[in-house]
């Protein structure tokens, strides 16, 4: 059993929004970035995975187990960190410790206390007086102190300072270190998270746009720049998300079409964000 | 052993890792018989994805620089003279090709280029 997370034909219908036919697998020991603009369906997907939303159309399995087969065992496998603290404002750390201990059999008090000490989280303050960064680290502490298989992060590093983000990157890499556990994180900007992601799944308006190993994506595309007037028709057909500005254009081109470029254009290795931006642009134009 | 990743480099990250390890194996900084860090360890230390380090290692293995054994990790193989020679030959060819390309761009004749080559050899 190599796959830790299997998502098959996942759909969800709302009045103003459809999530349609999301399918992917995430092998054990790997990290996936689930990328899309705000409102593209990232949180809906993650909520269907964690079981917060009921999965009516499609199928989700974690470590081979579906939610219907055993709700408690399924939830035990998941650690979730969101962009907002889910702890009651009037709680202190000790209250949280007691609640989680009762709720999750695998919760290790020693591990939890270790994280609290390492990250200097204040035992005597109310949660409402925690900074955003402290709240996020507290969520990580409560999740990492349990024996989980899948870490689900919904925009968890939004608004954190670079030092804390770096700390979290290390935590995620440690989490998958034994090759048995996996991470899926959603984000609308990739930046530093891009470095450690093995796979990228990119959705727009509830639809799948790209899904591949990150290294493949970066190799499969070129970022092309140059003078708009010089673009030959054969090349123009292949450019994705052509953005024409006053003094030049920018677009993405599949690497296997590189021979169309000739010498007139500048091309370089794109970042995932650049691929994403031009892909969104091409979809908006259709 | 050291690995420094540049985000500005035209080389993909896996190739940067591969080349830097190769360099250090060839010049003896990483001696034969040494066990390299595991793929996952290296990914964490360098701060890159596991797929990236996996590719770097499998290419080093394909080129005969390391051998990966189940449970033992990746070990640096003795660099035999043929391999070393091949690597240097490759670099010489690359360097000369760059010179030839540049000469072609400016329309320099074959004789002129060979003259430069011979002059440089003498110095």
Short mmCIF file of C-alpha atoms in Angstrom, two decimals, chain B residues 20-110:
data_model
loop_
_atom_site.label_atom_id
_atom_site.label_comp_id
_atom_site.label_asym_id
_atom_site.label_seq_id
_atom_site.Cartn_x
_atom_site.Cartn_y
_atom_site.Cartn_z
CA UNK B 20 28.03 19.44 -6.84
CA UNK B 21 28.18 15.91 -5.47
CA UNK B 22 29.91 14.71 -8.62
CA UNK B 23 32.50 17.47 -8.33
CA UNK B 24 33.25 16.57 -4.72
CA UNK B 25 33.48 12.86 -5.51
CA UNK B 26 35.85 13.53 -8.43
CA UNK B 27 38.18 15.76 -6.44
CA UNK B 28 38.17 13.42 -3.48
CA UNK B 29 36.43 15.69 -0.97
CA UNK B 30 33.88 12.92 -0.60
CA UNK B 31 36.06 9.79 -0.48
CA UNK B 32 35.16 6.42 -1.93
CA UNK B 33 33.29 4.17 0.45
CA UNK B 34 31.65 7.12 2.21
CA UNK B 35 27.92 6.79 2.87
CA UNK B 36 25.90 9.76 1.64
CA UNK B 37 23.00 11.08 3.73
CA UNK B 38 19.68 9.39 2.92
CA UNK B 39 17.49 10.92 0.23
CA UNK B 40 15.03 12.18 2.84
CA UNK B 41 17.75 13.45 5.16
CA UNK B 42 19.33 15.42 2.33
CA UNK B 43 15.95 16.82 1.22
CA UNK B 44 15.37 18.13 4.72
CA UNK B 45 18.87 19.54 5.18
CA UNK B 46 18.87 21.33 1.83
CA UNK B 47 15.19 22.29 2.07
CA UNK B 48 14.08 20.79 -1.23
CA UNK B 49 11.53 18.14 -2.17
CA UNK B 50 12.16 14.41 -1.82
CA UNK B 51 11.49 13.89 -5.53
CA UNK B 52 14.30 16.34 -6.32
CA UNK B 53 16.93 14.57 -4.21
CA UNK B 54 15.72 11.18 -5.42
CA UNK B 55 16.39 12.24 -9.00
CA UNK B 56 19.85 13.60 -8.17
CA UNK B 57 20.82 10.30 -6.51
CA UNK B 58 19.39 8.06 -9.23
CA UNK B 59 21.30 9.97 -11.90
CA UNK B 60 24.53 9.73 -9.90
CA UNK B 61 23.84 6.03 -9.63
CA UNK B 62 23.20 5.68 -13.37
CA UNK B 63 26.49 7.45 -14.07
CA UNK B 64 28.34 5.06 -11.80
CA UNK B 65 29.30 7.45 -8.99
CA UNK B 66 27.28 5.88 -6.21
CA UNK B 67 25.53 2.61 -5.44
CA UNK B 68 22.39 2.40 -3.35
CA UNK B 69 21.95 -0.72 -1.29
CA UNK B 70 18.79 -1.66 0.54
CA UNK B 71 19.21 -0.80 4.21
CA UNK B 72 22.75 0.49 3.74
CA UNK B 73 22.12 3.75 1.98
CA UNK B 74 24.04 5.28 -0.90
CA UNK B 75 27.78 4.61 -0.97
CA UNK B 76 30.39 6.43 -3.06
CA UNK B 77 32.00 4.05 -5.55
CA UNK B 78 35.68 4.13 -6.45
CA UNK B 79 36.10 6.55 -9.34
CA UNK B 80 37.91 4.42 -11.88
CA UNK B 81 40.22 6.17 -14.28
CA UNK B 82 37.98 5.66 -17.28
CA UNK B 83 35.10 7.42 -15.57
CA UNK B 84 37.34 10.26 -14.50
CA UNK B 85 38.77 10.58 -17.99
CA UNK B 86 35.32 10.56 -19.53
CA UNK B 87 34.16 13.33 -17.23
CA UNK B 88 37.16 15.52 -18.03
CA UNK B 89 36.80 14.80 -21.74
CA UNK B 90 33.21 15.92 -21.55
CA UNK B 91 34.23 19.19 -19.92
CA UNK B 92 36.94 19.87 -22.50
CA UNK B 93 34.46 19.27 -25.30
CA UNK B 94 31.96 21.60 -23.66
CA UNK B 95 34.54 24.36 -23.32
CA UNK B 96 35.71 24.02 -26.90
CA UNK B 97 32.15 23.93 -28.20
CA UNK B 98 31.42 27.25 -26.50
CA UNK B 99 34.49 28.78 -28.18
CA UNK B 100 33.49 27.42 -31.58
CA UNK B 101 29.92 28.71 -31.21
CA UNK B 102 31.20 32.19 -30.33
CA UNK B 103 33.59 32.15 -33.29
CA UNK B 104 30.74 31.16 -35.64
CA UNK B 105 28.53 33.95 -34.31
CA UNK B 106 31.12 36.56 -35.25
CA UNK B 107 31.94 34.81 -38.54
CA UNK B 108 35.54 33.97 -37.71
CA UNK B 109 37.30 31.59 -40.11
CA UNK B 110 38.43 28.10 -39.19
#
